C-alpha positions as CSV (number, residue, x, y, z in Angstrom):
1,M,113.5,118.5,119.2
2,K,112.1,118.6,122.7
3,V,109.1,116.6,124.1
4,I,107.0,118.9,126.3
5,D,104.1,118.3,128.7
6,G,101.4,119.7,126.4
7,T,98.0,119.1,124.8
8,I,96.5,119.4,121.3
9,A,96.1,123.1,122.1
10,S,99.7,123.7,122.9
11,P,100.6,125.2,119.4
12,L,100.0,128.9,119.2
13,G,96.5,129.9,118.1
14,F,94.7,126.6,118.9
15,S,92.1,125.7,121.5
16,A,90.1,122.6,122.3
17,D,87.2,121.4,124.4
18,G,85.3,118.2,125.2
19,L,82.1,117.4,127.1
20,H,79.3,114.9,127.6
21,A,76.6,115.6,125.0
22,G,74.6,112.3,125.3
23,F,76.0,110.1,122.6
24,K,77.1,107.8,125.4
25,K,75.4,107.3,128.8
26,R,77.9,108.9,131.0
27,K,81.4,109.5,129.5
28,M,82.5,112.5,127.5
29,D,81.6,112.1,123.9
30,F,81.8,115.4,122.0
31,G,84.7,117.7,121.3
32,W,86.4,120.1,118.9
33,I,89.7,121.6,118.0
34,V,89.6,125.3,116.9
35,S,92.3,127.4,115.2
36,E,92.1,131.2,115.7
37,K,92.7,131.6,112.0
38,P,92.2,129.2,109.1
39,A,94.9,126.6,109.0
40,S,96.6,124.7,106.2
41,V,95.2,121.1,106.4
42,A,96.2,117.7,105.1
43,G,94.5,114.3,105.6
44,V,94.8,110.6,105.1
45,Y,91.8,108.3,105.2
46,T,90.7,104.7,105.5
47,T,91.3,102.4,102.6
48,N,88.3,100.3,103.5
49,K,85.8,100.4,100.5
50,V,83.1,101.1,103.0
51,I,83.6,104.7,104.0
52,A,81.8,106.4,106.8
53,A,79.7,109.6,106.0
54,P,81.9,112.0,108.1
55,L,85.0,110.9,106.1
56,I,83.3,111.6,102.8
57,V,82.3,115.1,104.0
58,T,85.7,115.9,105.5
59,K,87.7,114.5,102.6
60,T,85.7,116.6,100.1
61,S,86.1,119.8,102.1
62,V,89.9,119.3,102.6
63,K,90.3,118.9,98.9
64,K,88.0,121.8,98.0
65,A,89.1,124.4,100.6
66,G,92.7,123.4,101.5
67,K,92.1,125.3,104.8
68,M,90.4,124.4,108.0
69,K,89.1,126.4,111.0
70,A,88.0,123.5,113.2
71,I,87.5,119.8,113.6
72,V,84.4,118.5,115.5
73,V,84.2,115.0,116.7
74,N,81.6,112.7,118.4
75,S,82.2,109.3,119.9
76,G,79.7,106.6,120.6
77,V,78.0,106.7,117.2
78,A,80.1,106.1,114.0
79,N,77.6,107.4,111.5
80,S,78.8,104.6,109.1
81,C,76.6,102.4,106.9
82,T,73.8,104.9,107.4
83,G,72.9,105.7,103.8
84,T,71.7,109.0,102.5
85,Q,70.4,110.1,105.8
86,G,73.8,109.5,107.4
87,L,75.5,111.6,104.8
88,E,72.9,114.4,105.2
89,D,73.5,114.3,109.0
90,A,77.3,114.6,108.5
91,Y,76.8,117.7,106.3
92,T,74.4,119.1,109.0
93,M,77.0,118.5,111.6
94,Q,79.5,120.5,109.5
95,E,77.0,123.3,108.8
96,W,75.9,123.7,112.4
97,T,79.5,123.9,113.6
98,A,80.3,126.4,110.8
99,E,77.3,128.6,111.9
100,K,78.5,128.6,115.5
101,L,82.0,129.7,114.5
102,G,80.9,132.1,111.7
103,V,82.8,130.4,108.9
104,E,82.0,128.5,105.6
105,P,81.0,124.8,106.1
106,D,84.1,123.7,104.0
107,M,86.3,125.1,106.8
108,I,85.0,122.4,109.2
109,G,86.2,118.8,109.5
110,V,83.9,116.3,111.0
111,A,84.7,112.9,112.5
112,S,82.6,110.2,114.2
113,T,83.6,107.0,116.0
114,G,81.5,104.3,117.7
115,I,78.9,101.8,116.8
116,I,78.4,101.2,113.1
117,G,74.9,101.4,111.6
118,E,73.4,103.9,114.0
119,L,72.2,107.4,112.8
120,L,73.5,110.4,114.6
121,P,71.0,111.6,117.2
122,M,70.7,115.2,116.0
123,D,69.2,116.6,119.2
124,T,72.2,115.2,121.0
125,L,74.5,116.9,118.5
126,K,72.7,120.2,118.9
127,N,73.0,119.9,122.7
128,G,76.8,119.4,122.4
129,L,77.2,122.3,120.1
130,S,75.2,124.6,122.4
131,K,77.5,123.8,125.4
132,I,81.0,123.6,123.8
133,V,83.3,126.6,124.0
134,V,86.3,127.8,122.1
135,N,88.8,128.2,124.9
136,G,87.8,125.0,126.8
137,N,89.7,122.2,128.4
138,A,92.0,120.5,125.8
139,D,92.5,117.4,128.1
140,D,88.7,116.9,127.8
141,F,88.9,116.7,124.0
142,A,91.4,113.8,124.3
143,K,88.8,112.0,126.6
144,A,85.8,112.9,124.4
145,I,87.0,111.0,121.3
146,L,87.6,107.7,123.1
147,T,85.5,104.5,122.7
148,T,86.9,101.3,124.1
149,D,90.2,103.0,124.8
150,T,91.5,102.7,128.3
151,A,93.7,105.8,128.2
152,T,94.1,109.1,126.4
153,K,96.8,109.4,123.8
154,T,98.7,112.7,123.4
155,I,102.1,114.0,122.6
156,A,103.6,117.5,122.1
157,V,107.0,118.6,120.9
158,T,108.9,121.8,120.0
159,E,111.6,122.4,117.5
160,T,113.7,125.5,116.5
161,F,113.4,126.9,113.0
162,G,115.9,129.7,112.8
163,R,114.9,132.1,115.6
164,D,111.4,130.7,115.9
165,V,110.2,127.9,118.1
166,V,107.5,125.7,116.4
167,T,105.2,123.6,118.5
168,M,103.4,120.4,117.2
169,A,100.9,118.3,119.2
170,G,98.9,115.2,118.5
171,V,96.0,113.4,120.0
172,A,94.6,110.0,118.9
173,K,92.1,107.3,119.8
174,G,92.1,103.7,118.9
175,S,91.9,100.4,120.6
176,G,90.1,97.8,118.4
177,M,89.6,97.6,114.6
178,I,93.2,98.8,114.2
179,H,94.9,97.7,111.0
180,P,95.0,101.1,109.2
181,N,96.3,101.5,105.7
182,M,95.6,104.9,105.1
183,A,90.8,101.0,114.2
184,T,88.8,102.7,114.8
185,M,91.7,105.0,114.5
186,L,91.4,108.8,114.6
187,G,94.5,111.0,114.8
188,F,94.6,114.8,115.0
189,I,97.7,116.9,114.8
190,T,98.1,120.6,115.3
191,C,101.1,122.8,114.5
192,D,101.8,126.6,114.4
193,A,104.3,126.4,111.6
194,N,104.0,128.4,108.3
195,I,103.5,125.7,105.7
196,S,101.1,125.3,102.8
197,S,98.5,122.6,102.6
198,D,100.2,121.0,99.6
199,T,103.6,120.8,101.5
200,L,101.8,119.6,104.6
201,Q,100.1,116.8,102.6
202,L,103.5,115.8,101.2
203,A,104.9,115.5,104.7
204,L,101.9,113.6,106.0
205,S,101.8,111.1,103.1
206,Q,105.5,110.4,103.3
207,N,105.3,109.6,107.0
208,V,102.0,107.7,107.4
209,E,103.4,104.5,105.8
210,K,106.2,104.3,108.4
211,T,103.9,105.1,111.4
212,F,100.1,104.7,111.5
213,N,100.1,102.2,108.7
214,Q,102.6,100.0,110.7
215,I,100.3,99.3,113.6
216,T,97.9,96.4,114.0
217,V,95.7,95.3,116.9
218,D,93.3,92.9,115.4
219,G,93.7,93.0,111.6
220,D,90.4,94.9,111.0
221,T,90.5,98.2,109.0
222,S,87.7,100.5,110.2
223,T,85.3,102.5,108.0
224,N,86.2,105.7,110.0
225,D,90.0,105.8,110.1
226,M,91.3,109.3,109.5
227,V,94.3,111.4,110.3
228,L,94.1,115.2,110.0
229,V,96.9,117.7,110.4
230,M,96.3,121.5,110.8
231,S,99.1,124.1,110.8
232,N,98.1,127.7,111.2
233,G,101.3,129.7,110.8
234,C,101.0,131.6,114.0
235,T,104.7,131.2,114.7
236,L,105.3,133.5,111.7
237,N,108.4,131.5,110.7
238,E,109.5,131.6,107.1
239,E,107.4,129.3,104.9
240,I,108.6,125.7,105.0
241,L,109.1,124.5,101.4
242,P,109.7,121.0,100.0
243,G,113.3,120.0,99.3
244,T,114.8,122.2,102.0
245,P,116.5,121.4,105.3
246,E,113.6,123.0,107.1
247,F,111.2,120.6,105.4
248,D,113.3,117.7,106.4
249,K,113.3,118.9,110.0
250,F,109.5,119.4,109.9
251,S,109.0,116.0,108.4
252,K,111.1,114.4,111.2
253,M,109.1,116.3,113.8
254,L,105.8,115.0,112.2
255,N,107.2,111.5,112.0
256,F,108.1,111.5,115.7
257,V,104.6,112.7,116.7
258,M,102.9,110.2,114.4
259,Q,105.1,107.3,115.6
260,E,104.5,108.1,119.3
261,L,100.7,108.2,118.7
262,A,100.9,104.9,116.8
263,K,102.7,103.2,119.6
264,K,100.2,104.5,122.2
265,I,97.4,103.1,120.1
266,A,99.1,99.7,119.7
267,K,99.8,99.6,123.4
268,D,96.2,100.3,124.3
269,G,94.8,97.5,122.1
270,E,91.6,96.0,123.4
271,G,92.5,93.7,126.3
272,A,96.2,94.2,125.7
273,N,98.8,93.5,128.3
274,K,101.9,94.1,126.2
275,L,103.2,96.3,123.5
276,I,105.0,94.4,120.7
277,Q,107.6,96.1,118.5
278,V,109.0,94.1,115.6
279,D,112.1,95.4,113.9
280,V,113.1,93.7,110.6
281,V,116.7,94.7,109.8
282,N,119.2,94.2,107.0
283,A,116.4,93.8,104.4
284,P,116.8,94.4,100.6
285,N,114.4,97.4,100.8
286,A,112.4,99.3,103.4
287,L,109.0,98.3,101.9
288,D,109.8,94.6,102.2
289,A,111.0,95.2,105.8
290,R,107.8,96.9,106.8
291,M,105.7,94.2,105.2
292,M,107.5,91.5,107.1
293,A,107.4,93.4,110.4
294,K,103.6,94.0,110.1
295,S,103.1,90.3,109.1
296,V,104.8,89.2,112.4
297,V,103.1,91.7,114.7
298,G,99.7,90.9,113.1
299,S,100.0,87.1,113.5
300,S,97.4,85.9,116.0
301,L,99.7,83.0,116.9
302,V,102.6,85.4,117.6
303,K,100.3,87.7,119.6
304,T,99.0,84.8,121.7
305,A,102.5,83.5,122.3
306,I,103.5,86.9,123.6
307,F,100.4,87.0,125.9
308,G,101.5,83.5,127.2
309,E,105.1,84.7,127.6
310,D,106.3,81.9,125.3
311,P,109.4,82.6,123.1
312,N,107.9,80.8,120.1
313,W,110.4,81.6,117.4
314,G,108.6,79.1,115.0
315,R,105.5,81.3,114.8
316,I,107.7,84.4,114.2
317,L,109.6,82.7,111.4
318,A,106.3,81.4,109.8
319,A,104.9,84.9,109.8
320,V,108.1,86.2,108.1
321,G,107.7,83.4,105.5
322,Y,104.1,84.2,104.5
323,A,104.5,88.0,104.4
324,G,104.4,87.9,100.6
325,V,107.9,89.2,100.2
326,D,110.4,87.5,97.9
327,V,113.4,87.5,100.3
328,P,115.6,84.5,101.1
329,V,114.9,83.2,104.6
330,D,117.7,80.7,105.0
331,N,120.0,82.9,107.0
332,V,117.6,84.6,109.5
333,D,118.4,85.6,113.0
334,I,115.6,86.2,115.5
335,M,116.1,87.9,118.8
336,L,113.6,88.5,121.6
337,G,114.6,91.5,123.7
338,G,118.1,91.2,122.4
339,L,118.4,87.5,123.3
340,A,118.9,85.2,120.3
341,V,116.5,82.3,119.8
342,M,117.5,81.6,116.2
343,L,120.7,82.1,114.3
344,A,121.1,81.4,110.5
345,S,117.6,80.0,110.5
346,S,118.4,77.4,113.1
347,P,117.3,77.4,116.8
348,V,119.8,78.1,119.5
349,T,119.8,77.4,123.2
350,F,119.2,80.4,125.5
351,D,119.1,81.1,129.2
352,D,115.6,80.3,130.4
353,E,115.6,82.7,133.4
354,E,116.8,85.6,131.3
355,M,114.2,84.8,128.6
356,K,111.5,84.6,131.4
357,D,112.4,88.1,132.5
358,I,112.3,89.4,128.9
359,M,108.9,87.9,128.2
360,H,107.5,89.2,131.4
361,E,108.1,92.8,130.5
362,D,105.1,94.9,129.3
363,E,107.0,95.8,126.1
364,V,108.5,93.1,124.0
365,T,110.8,93.7,121.1
366,I,111.3,91.1,118.3
367,T,114.2,91.6,116.0
368,V,114.4,89.7,112.7
369,D,117.8,90.1,110.9
370,L,117.5,88.9,107.3
371,H,121.2,89.5,106.4
372,A,120.0,90.4,102.9
373,G,120.6,94.2,102.6
374,H,120.8,97.4,104.7
375,E,117.2,98.6,105.1
376,K,114.9,98.4,108.1
377,G,111.2,98.3,108.9
378,T,109.3,98.5,112.2
379,A,105.7,97.7,113.2
380,W,103.8,97.8,116.4
381,G,101.0,95.8,117.9
382,C,99.9,94.1,121.1
383,D,99.3,90.7,122.5
384,L,96.0,88.9,122.1
385,S,94.3,88.1,125.4
386,Y,91.1,86.6,126.8
387,D,89.8,90.1,127.4
388,Y,89.9,91.0,123.7
389,V,87.3,88.3,123.0
390,K,85.2,89.4,126.0
391,I,85.3,93.1,125.0
392,N,84.2,92.4,121.4
393,A,81.7,89.7,122.2
394,L,79.9,92.1,124.5
395,Y,80.1,95.1,122.2
396,H,76.6,95.5,120.9
397,T,75.3,96.4,117.4
């Protein structure tokens, strides 16, 4: 597999565009991804009991049609908690986009992100649809879906399947309200491989637990979280089927793209200065390891310690202990950046200057060795700074 300098439109047969429609005062706020032919589609969605209108519409269409021509997204207004009118507006967003592209409404996915409780300004939506083009600027799409993000999040890779080269690309947004369990977190992945919707859903569902569901910024699960994958078959490779080496290769490709996007989201947490990676190793099973890793990276005390560049192993061990996993913790090793701070559940002395350098890095890795098995789990998050409080205190409803 090779990482390339690409965009969400790098796979064959895809294009994208983004622009300023007026959902926000100045920044880009409206975009779409379009496949030249209907693509197989798979999705995972928020587990929050409060589900935004666009997710209801998109989830229904994905299940009904199993194919998708385009995904249209606005930022600035979430169209969540907007009642019957909000749902009608989401369907209208789908219908207007379908009319522009000359397809059935169920071939369109819709997504919104932004302030909860505000109705979509339909004139603004109409303005955006009148200006957007099929072969536009894919980099602008990555910008148009952002809210409090400080940077775009994209990744593109290629992989060889027989004589064919398959391209996969991803784009995401997310900075606050990130604690997905498929925040606000939106992820869109395009691919030109020949794969059915059912097989695509299998690959997505298998990998989401190890990637997007292993990130946390602030412990809040959004009403609008969604990941959609479209694969249009334009490479004309032999169909990828479950239980084959080709499926395993495709799944690894998808896992890599999803993991890279997840890490980019975690690193761009609101007010964040540092990316935190937690590896729990030698656990009895992978699920327990993932739960413990996410418990550590989600701890406010651990996050503030990392912000303060304090190697506080006690907070890490406490988060391991309350993870809700029945695993012995009397023989735990904890390392920060490879430097041991605890061995066999007892603190050890370490070189202060070496630790100072480790904690000063913009990426800090915490390793927790349970000595209780052979499985591993990883989670990603960010530190918790003064700016996080400022950003969210000033974010209006």
